[in-house]
Amino acid sequence: MKATTQLAADVGHGDRLEQVKDRFTQWRQGRKPGERISNALWALAVGLVEQHGVQRIAQELCVDCRVLKKHIVRNVGPAPAVPAAPQFVELFAQPALSTAPTFQCVVEMQNVKGSKMRVELGSIEGLVGLASAFWSVR
């Protein structure tokens, strides 16, 4: 006899668990001796682990917990490496020959995320490319 009370987190997920449990039961009834559980069935079991936990899924589906854990590792795999975006870039320029700096163009920018940039240019050349590169940073 099933308990009539369920945790709020199990509502909806319990239905899916029952469906997967039925698929495993059907497979067991129709399997040939020595036949292994298909990768598709293992994938269904692995998909339930996040909601219900390894122990419960292994018990409900009547599978070895160690084998289920191996399939979890196989399906998850290593996390893809995401290159870190530079937080600060400092550029050095040759010092001006005169002691008083003379700039033809001073640009100060701030984007919606609060990133700020001040650029002091001796000429206007390259300003458009520099500005578009700054605004496209994510």
Short mmCIF file of N, CA and C in Angstrom, two decimals:
data_model
loop_
_atom_site.label_atom_id
_atom_site.label_comp_id
_atom_site.label_asym_id
_atom_site.label_seq_id
_atom_site.Cartn_x
_atom_site.Cartn_y
_atom_site.Cartn_z
N MET A 1 0.84 -1.19 0.00
CA MET A 1 0.00 0.00 0.00
C MET A 1 0.88 1.24 0.00
N LYS A 2 0.58 2.19 -0.84
CA LYS A 2 1.36 3.42 -0.94
C LYS A 2 0.84 4.44 0.05
N ALA A 3 1.75 5.24 0.57
CA ALA A 3 1.35 6.33 1.45
C ALA A 3 0.65 7.40 0.62
N THR A 4 -0.38 8.00 1.18
CA THR A 4 -1.13 9.00 0.42
C THR A 4 -0.52 10.37 0.53
N THR A 5 0.43 10.58 1.44
CA THR A 5 1.06 11.89 1.56
C THR A 5 2.36 11.89 0.81
N GLN A 6 2.64 13.00 0.15
CA GLN A 6 3.89 13.18 -0.57
C GLN A 6 4.46 14.53 -0.20
N LEU A 7 5.77 14.64 -0.25
CA LEU A 7 6.41 15.93 -0.07
C LEU A 7 6.08 16.80 -1.28
N ALA A 8 6.03 18.09 -1.07
CA ALA A 8 5.72 19.02 -2.18
C ALA A 8 6.72 18.89 -3.30
N ALA A 9 7.99 18.59 -2.97
CA ALA A 9 9.02 18.47 -4.00
C ALA A 9 8.83 17.23 -4.86
N ASP A 10 8.14 16.21 -4.33
CA ASP A 10 7.97 14.97 -5.08
C ASP A 10 6.76 14.99 -6.01
N VAL A 11 5.87 15.95 -5.86
CA VAL A 11 4.70 16.02 -6.72
C VAL A 11 5.18 16.29 -8.14
N GLY A 12 4.73 15.50 -9.09
CA GLY A 12 5.20 15.64 -10.47
C GLY A 12 6.41 14.77 -10.73
N HIS A 13 7.40 14.85 -9.85
CA HIS A 13 8.58 14.01 -10.01
C HIS A 13 8.24 12.56 -9.67
N GLY A 14 7.30 12.35 -8.76
CA GLY A 14 6.89 11.00 -8.39
C GLY A 14 6.25 10.29 -9.56
N ASP A 15 5.48 11.02 -10.37
CA ASP A 15 4.87 10.44 -11.55
C ASP A 15 5.95 9.95 -12.52
N ARG A 16 6.97 10.75 -12.70
CA ARG A 16 8.06 10.38 -13.60
C ARG A 16 8.80 9.16 -13.06
N LEU A 17 9.02 9.12 -11.76
CA LEU A 17 9.67 7.96 -11.14
C LEU A 17 8.86 6.70 -11.39
N GLU A 18 7.55 6.81 -11.26
CA GLU A 18 6.69 5.64 -11.50
C GLU A 18 6.77 5.18 -12.96
N GLN A 19 6.83 6.13 -13.88
CA GLN A 19 6.94 5.78 -15.30
C GLN A 19 8.25 5.04 -15.58
N VAL A 20 9.35 5.55 -15.02
CA VAL A 20 10.65 4.90 -15.23
C VAL A 20 10.65 3.53 -14.56
N LYS A 21 10.06 3.45 -13.40
CA LYS A 21 9.97 2.17 -12.69
C LYS A 21 9.19 1.15 -13.54
N ASP A 22 8.11 1.61 -14.19
CA ASP A 22 7.33 0.74 -15.07
C ASP A 22 8.16 0.29 -16.27
N ARG A 23 8.98 1.19 -16.83
CA ARG A 23 9.85 0.82 -17.97
C ARG A 23 10.84 -0.25 -17.56
N PHE A 24 11.44 -0.12 -16.36
CA PHE A 24 12.37 -1.15 -15.87
C PHE A 24 11.65 -2.47 -15.66
N THR A 25 10.43 -2.43 -15.13
CA THR A 25 9.65 -3.66 -14.92
C THR A 25 9.34 -4.33 -16.25
N GLN A 26 8.93 -3.54 -17.25
CA GLN A 26 8.66 -4.10 -18.58
C GLN A 26 9.91 -4.72 -19.18
N TRP A 27 11.05 -4.05 -19.02
CA TRP A 27 12.30 -4.57 -19.56
C TRP A 27 12.66 -5.90 -18.89
N ARG A 28 12.49 -5.97 -17.58
CA ARG A 28 12.82 -7.21 -16.85
C ARG A 28 11.91 -8.36 -17.28
N GLN A 29 10.65 -8.08 -17.54
CA GLN A 29 9.71 -9.13 -17.94
C GLN A 29 10.02 -9.66 -19.34
N GLY A 30 10.54 -8.81 -20.23
CA GLY A 30 10.79 -9.22 -21.60
C GLY A 30 12.24 -9.49 -21.94
N ARG A 31 13.14 -9.39 -20.98
CA ARG A 31 14.57 -9.53 -21.28
C ARG A 31 14.97 -10.98 -21.45
N LYS A 32 16.04 -11.15 -22.17
CA LYS A 32 16.64 -12.48 -22.37
C LYS A 32 17.67 -12.69 -21.27
N PRO A 33 17.95 -13.92 -20.89
CA PRO A 33 18.96 -14.18 -19.84
C PRO A 33 20.31 -13.59 -20.24
N GLY A 34 20.93 -12.87 -19.31
CA GLY A 34 22.24 -12.27 -19.55
C GLY A 34 22.19 -10.91 -20.22
N GLU A 35 21.02 -10.46 -20.63
CA GLU A 35 20.90 -9.17 -21.30
C GLU A 35 21.11 -8.04 -20.29
N ARG A 36 21.91 -7.04 -20.69
CA ARG A 36 22.22 -5.91 -19.81
C ARG A 36 21.18 -4.80 -19.98
N ILE A 37 21.10 -3.98 -18.96
CA ILE A 37 20.19 -2.83 -19.01
C ILE A 37 20.71 -1.87 -20.08
N SER A 38 19.81 -1.39 -20.92
CA SER A 38 20.21 -0.51 -22.03
C SER A 38 20.66 0.85 -21.51
N ASN A 39 21.46 1.52 -22.34
CA ASN A 39 21.91 2.87 -21.99
C ASN A 39 20.74 3.84 -21.87
N ALA A 40 19.68 3.62 -22.65
CA ALA A 40 18.51 4.49 -22.57
C ALA A 40 17.84 4.38 -21.20
N LEU A 41 17.72 3.16 -20.67
CA LEU A 41 17.14 3.00 -19.34
C LEU A 41 18.04 3.59 -18.26
N TRP A 42 19.35 3.40 -18.41
CA TRP A 42 20.28 4.00 -17.44
C TRP A 42 20.17 5.52 -17.47
N ALA A 43 20.01 6.09 -18.65
CA ALA A 43 19.89 7.54 -18.76
C ALA A 43 18.63 8.04 -18.05
N LEU A 44 17.54 7.29 -18.15
CA LEU A 44 16.32 7.66 -17.43
C LEU A 44 16.56 7.62 -15.92
N ALA A 45 17.25 6.59 -15.46
CA ALA A 45 17.55 6.46 -14.03
C ALA A 45 18.43 7.61 -13.55
N VAL A 46 19.45 7.93 -14.32
CA VAL A 46 20.37 9.01 -13.96
C VAL A 46 19.62 10.34 -13.91
N GLY A 47 18.66 10.53 -14.80
CA GLY A 47 17.88 11.76 -14.81
C GLY A 47 17.04 11.97 -13.56
N LEU A 48 16.74 10.90 -12.84
CA LEU A 48 15.93 10.99 -11.62
C LEU A 48 16.76 11.22 -10.37
N VAL A 49 18.05 11.00 -10.46
CA VAL A 49 18.92 11.06 -9.28
C VAL A 49 18.93 12.44 -8.65
N GLU A 50 18.91 13.49 -9.44
CA GLU A 50 18.97 14.85 -8.89
C GLU A 50 17.77 15.14 -7.99
N GLN A 51 16.58 14.66 -8.37
CA GLN A 51 15.39 14.93 -7.57
C GLN A 51 15.26 14.00 -6.36
N HIS A 52 15.69 12.74 -6.52
CA HIS A 52 15.39 11.74 -5.49
C HIS A 52 16.61 11.17 -4.77
N GLY A 53 17.80 11.33 -5.33
CA GLY A 53 19.00 10.79 -4.70
C GLY A 53 19.34 9.39 -5.22
N VAL A 54 20.61 9.06 -5.11
CA VAL A 54 21.12 7.80 -5.65
C VAL A 54 20.51 6.60 -4.94
N GLN A 55 20.50 6.65 -3.62
CA GLN A 55 20.01 5.50 -2.84
C GLN A 55 18.56 5.16 -3.17
N ARG A 56 17.71 6.18 -3.21
CA ARG A 56 16.29 5.93 -3.47
C ARG A 56 16.07 5.38 -4.87
N ILE A 57 16.74 5.95 -5.86
CA ILE A 57 16.56 5.48 -7.24
C ILE A 57 17.05 4.05 -7.38
N ALA A 58 18.20 3.75 -6.79
CA ALA A 58 18.72 2.37 -6.85
C ALA A 58 17.74 1.40 -6.22
N GLN A 59 17.17 1.79 -5.09
CA GLN A 59 16.22 0.92 -4.39
C GLN A 59 14.93 0.77 -5.19
N GLU A 60 14.38 1.89 -5.66
CA GLU A 60 13.10 1.86 -6.39
C GLU A 60 13.20 1.06 -7.69
N LEU A 61 14.35 1.19 -8.39
CA LEU A 61 14.51 0.53 -9.69
C LEU A 61 15.17 -0.84 -9.57
N CYS A 62 15.54 -1.22 -8.34
CA CYS A 62 16.18 -2.52 -8.08
C CYS A 62 17.46 -2.68 -8.89
N VAL A 63 18.32 -1.67 -8.80
CA VAL A 63 19.61 -1.73 -9.48
C VAL A 63 20.71 -1.54 -8.43
N ASP A 64 21.91 -1.97 -8.79
CA ASP A 64 23.06 -1.83 -7.90
C ASP A 64 23.45 -0.36 -7.81
N CYS A 65 23.57 0.14 -6.59
CA CYS A 65 23.89 1.54 -6.35
C CYS A 65 25.25 1.92 -6.95
N ARG A 66 26.23 1.02 -6.86
CA ARG A 66 27.56 1.30 -7.40
C ARG A 66 27.53 1.43 -8.92
N VAL A 67 26.75 0.59 -9.56
CA VAL A 67 26.64 0.66 -11.02
C VAL A 67 25.92 1.94 -11.43
N LEU A 68 24.89 2.32 -10.68
CA LEU A 68 24.19 3.58 -10.97
C LEU A 68 25.14 4.77 -10.85
N LYS A 69 25.98 4.77 -9.81
CA LYS A 69 26.95 5.85 -9.64
C LYS A 69 27.93 5.91 -10.81
N LYS A 70 28.34 4.76 -11.33
CA LYS A 70 29.25 4.74 -12.49
C LYS A 70 28.58 5.38 -13.71
N HIS A 71 27.29 5.11 -13.89
CA HIS A 71 26.57 5.71 -15.02
C HIS A 71 26.38 7.21 -14.83
N ILE A 72 26.24 7.65 -13.58
CA ILE A 72 26.13 9.08 -13.31
C ILE A 72 27.42 9.78 -13.73
N VAL A 73 28.56 9.22 -13.33
CA VAL A 73 29.86 9.81 -13.68
C VAL A 73 30.05 9.80 -15.19
N ARG A 74 29.65 8.73 -15.83
CA ARG A 74 29.80 8.61 -17.28
C ARG A 74 28.96 9.64 -18.02
N ASN A 75 27.72 9.90 -17.52
CA ASN A 75 26.83 10.86 -18.18
C ASN A 75 27.21 12.30 -17.90
N VAL A 76 27.75 12.57 -16.72
CA VAL A 76 28.09 13.95 -16.37
C VAL A 76 29.37 14.38 -17.05
N GLY A 77 30.44 13.61 -16.89
CA GLY A 77 31.73 13.93 -17.50
C GLY A 77 32.35 15.16 -16.89
N PRO A 78 33.54 15.52 -17.33
CA PRO A 78 34.21 16.69 -16.76
C PRO A 78 33.54 17.99 -17.22
N ALA A 79 33.60 18.98 -16.38
CA ALA A 79 33.02 20.29 -16.72
C ALA A 79 33.88 20.95 -17.79
N PRO A 80 33.24 21.57 -18.80
CA PRO A 80 34.02 22.24 -19.84
C PRO A 80 34.75 23.44 -19.26
N ALA A 81 35.96 23.63 -19.73
CA ALA A 81 36.76 24.76 -19.26
C ALA A 81 36.27 26.04 -19.92
N VAL A 82 35.98 27.04 -19.11
CA VAL A 82 35.52 28.32 -19.62
C VAL A 82 36.64 29.34 -19.38
N PRO A 83 37.17 29.92 -20.45
CA PRO A 83 38.25 30.89 -20.25
C PRO A 83 37.73 32.12 -19.51
N ALA A 84 38.50 32.58 -18.57
CA ALA A 84 38.10 33.75 -17.78
C ALA A 84 38.31 35.02 -18.60
N ALA A 85 37.33 35.91 -18.52
CA ALA A 85 37.44 37.19 -19.20
C ALA A 85 38.37 38.10 -18.39
N PRO A 86 39.22 38.85 -19.06
CA PRO A 86 40.12 39.73 -18.30
C PRO A 86 39.33 40.79 -17.55
N GLN A 87 39.72 41.04 -16.31
CA GLN A 87 39.05 42.04 -15.50
C GLN A 87 39.70 43.42 -15.66
N PHE A 88 41.02 43.43 -15.94
CA PHE A 88 41.71 44.70 -16.06
C PHE A 88 42.87 44.51 -17.02
N VAL A 89 43.02 45.43 -17.93
CA VAL A 89 44.13 45.40 -18.87
C VAL A 89 44.81 46.76 -18.81
N GLU A 90 46.12 46.76 -18.58
CA GLU A 90 46.87 48.01 -18.53
C GLU A 90 47.81 48.05 -19.72
N LEU A 91 47.75 49.12 -20.46
CA LEU A 91 48.60 49.30 -21.62
C LEU A 91 49.61 50.40 -21.32
N PHE A 92 50.84 50.17 -21.72
CA PHE A 92 51.90 51.16 -21.50
C PHE A 92 52.28 51.79 -22.83
N ALA A 93 52.49 53.08 -22.81
CA ALA A 93 52.92 53.80 -24.01
C ALA A 93 54.24 54.51 -23.71
N GLN A 94 54.94 54.82 -24.75
CA GLN A 94 56.19 55.56 -24.58
C GLN A 94 55.88 56.93 -23.98
N PRO A 95 56.68 57.39 -23.04
CA PRO A 95 56.42 58.72 -22.48
C PRO A 95 56.62 59.79 -23.55
N ALA A 96 55.82 60.83 -23.43
CA ALA A 96 55.90 61.94 -24.38
C ALA A 96 57.21 62.69 -24.18
N LEU A 97 57.73 63.28 -25.24
CA LEU A 97 58.98 64.02 -25.15
C LEU A 97 58.84 65.27 -24.29
N SER A 98 57.69 65.90 -24.38
CA SER A 98 57.49 67.09 -23.56
C SER A 98 57.01 66.68 -22.18
N THR A 99 57.21 67.52 -21.21
CA THR A 99 56.80 67.20 -19.85
C THR A 99 55.32 67.39 -19.64
N ALA A 100 54.68 68.27 -20.37
CA ALA A 100 53.25 68.49 -20.23
C ALA A 100 52.52 67.59 -21.23
N PRO A 101 51.63 66.73 -20.74
CA PRO A 101 50.91 65.85 -21.67
C PRO A 101 49.90 66.65 -22.50
N THR A 102 49.86 66.35 -23.78
CA THR A 102 48.89 66.98 -24.66
C THR A 102 48.07 65.89 -25.32
N PHE A 103 46.79 65.91 -25.11
CA PHE A 103 45.90 64.91 -25.67
C PHE A 103 44.90 65.60 -26.58
N GLN A 104 44.73 65.04 -27.77
CA GLN A 104 43.73 65.57 -28.67
C GLN A 104 42.34 65.06 -28.30
N CYS A 105 42.30 63.91 -27.61
CA CYS A 105 41.01 63.30 -27.33
C CYS A 105 41.06 62.58 -25.98
N VAL A 106 40.12 62.86 -25.10
CA VAL A 106 39.97 62.15 -23.83
C VAL A 106 38.57 61.56 -23.82
N VAL A 107 38.50 60.24 -23.65
CA VAL A 107 37.21 59.55 -23.69
C VAL A 107 37.01 58.84 -22.35
N GLU A 108 35.86 59.09 -21.73
CA GLU A 108 35.48 58.38 -20.51
C GLU A 108 34.17 57.67 -20.80
N MET A 109 34.14 56.35 -20.51
CA MET A 109 32.94 55.56 -20.79
C MET A 109 32.57 54.75 -19.57
N GLN A 110 31.26 54.45 -19.47
CA GLN A 110 30.76 53.59 -18.41
C GLN A 110 29.59 52.80 -19.01
N ASN A 111 29.59 51.47 -18.81
CA ASN A 111 28.49 50.68 -19.33
C ASN A 111 27.47 50.41 -18.23
N VAL A 112 26.39 49.70 -18.56
CA VAL A 112 25.30 49.48 -17.62
C VAL A 112 25.71 48.61 -16.43
N LYS A 113 26.76 47.83 -16.57
CA LYS A 113 27.25 46.98 -15.48
C LYS A 113 28.15 47.75 -14.52
N GLY A 114 28.46 49.00 -14.84
CA GLY A 114 29.29 49.81 -13.96
C GLY A 114 30.76 49.81 -14.35
N SER A 115 31.14 49.12 -15.42
CA SER A 115 32.53 49.13 -15.87
C SER A 115 32.86 50.51 -16.41
N LYS A 116 34.04 50.98 -16.06
CA LYS A 116 34.46 52.31 -16.50
C LYS A 116 35.77 52.22 -17.27
N MET A 117 35.95 53.17 -18.19
CA MET A 117 37.20 53.24 -18.94
C MET A 117 37.48 54.69 -19.28
N ARG A 118 38.74 55.09 -19.11
CA ARG A 118 39.20 56.43 -19.51
C ARG A 118 40.35 56.23 -20.47
N VAL A 119 40.23 56.86 -21.62
CA VAL A 119 41.25 56.74 -22.65
C VAL A 119 41.71 58.14 -23.03
N GLU A 120 43.02 58.34 -23.00
CA GLU A 120 43.60 59.61 -23.42
C GLU A 120 44.40 59.34 -24.68
N LEU A 121 43.93 59.90 -25.78
CA LEU A 121 44.53 59.61 -27.08
C LEU A 121 45.22 60.84 -27.65
N GLY A 122 46.34 60.56 -28.30
CA GLY A 122 47.05 61.63 -28.98
C GLY A 122 46.41 61.97 -30.30
N SER A 123 45.55 61.08 -30.84
CA SER A 123 44.84 61.34 -32.08
C SER A 123 43.50 60.60 -32.04
N ILE A 124 42.67 60.89 -32.99
CA ILE A 124 41.34 60.30 -33.04
C ILE A 124 41.37 58.90 -33.67
N GLU A 125 42.45 58.56 -34.36
CA GLU A 125 42.54 57.27 -35.06
C GLU A 125 42.35 56.11 -34.07
N GLY A 126 41.59 55.17 -34.44
CA GLY A 126 41.39 53.98 -33.62
C GLY A 126 40.33 54.12 -32.54
N LEU A 127 39.75 55.30 -32.39
CA LEU A 127 38.76 55.52 -31.35
C LEU A 127 37.51 54.66 -31.58
N VAL A 128 37.07 54.55 -32.81
CA VAL A 128 35.87 53.79 -33.12
C VAL A 128 36.06 52.31 -32.77
N GLY A 129 37.17 51.75 -33.16
CA GLY A 129 37.45 50.34 -32.84
C GLY A 129 37.57 50.11 -31.35
N LEU A 130 38.22 51.03 -30.66
CA LEU A 130 38.38 50.92 -29.22
C LEU A 130 37.03 50.98 -28.51
N ALA A 131 36.19 51.89 -28.91
CA ALA A 131 34.87 52.04 -28.30
C ALA A 131 34.00 50.82 -28.55
N SER A 132 34.00 50.31 -29.77
CA SER A 132 33.17 49.14 -30.08
C SER A 132 33.66 47.91 -29.32
N ALA A 133 34.98 47.78 -29.13
CA ALA A 133 35.50 46.67 -28.35
C ALA A 133 35.07 46.77 -26.89
N PHE A 134 35.03 47.95 -26.34
CA PHE A 134 34.62 48.15 -24.94
C PHE A 134 33.15 47.82 -24.77
N TRP A 135 32.30 48.30 -25.66
CA TRP A 135 30.85 48.09 -25.49
C TRP A 135 30.44 46.65 -25.74
N SER A 136 31.23 45.89 -26.47
CA SER A 136 30.85 44.50 -26.75
C SER A 136 31.32 43.54 -25.69
N VAL A 137 32.08 43.97 -24.67
CA VAL A 137 32.54 43.11 -23.59
C VAL A 137 31.32 42.67 -22.79
N ARG A 138 31.27 41.37 -22.51
CA ARG A 138 30.10 40.82 -21.78
C ARG A 138 30.42 40.62 -20.35
#
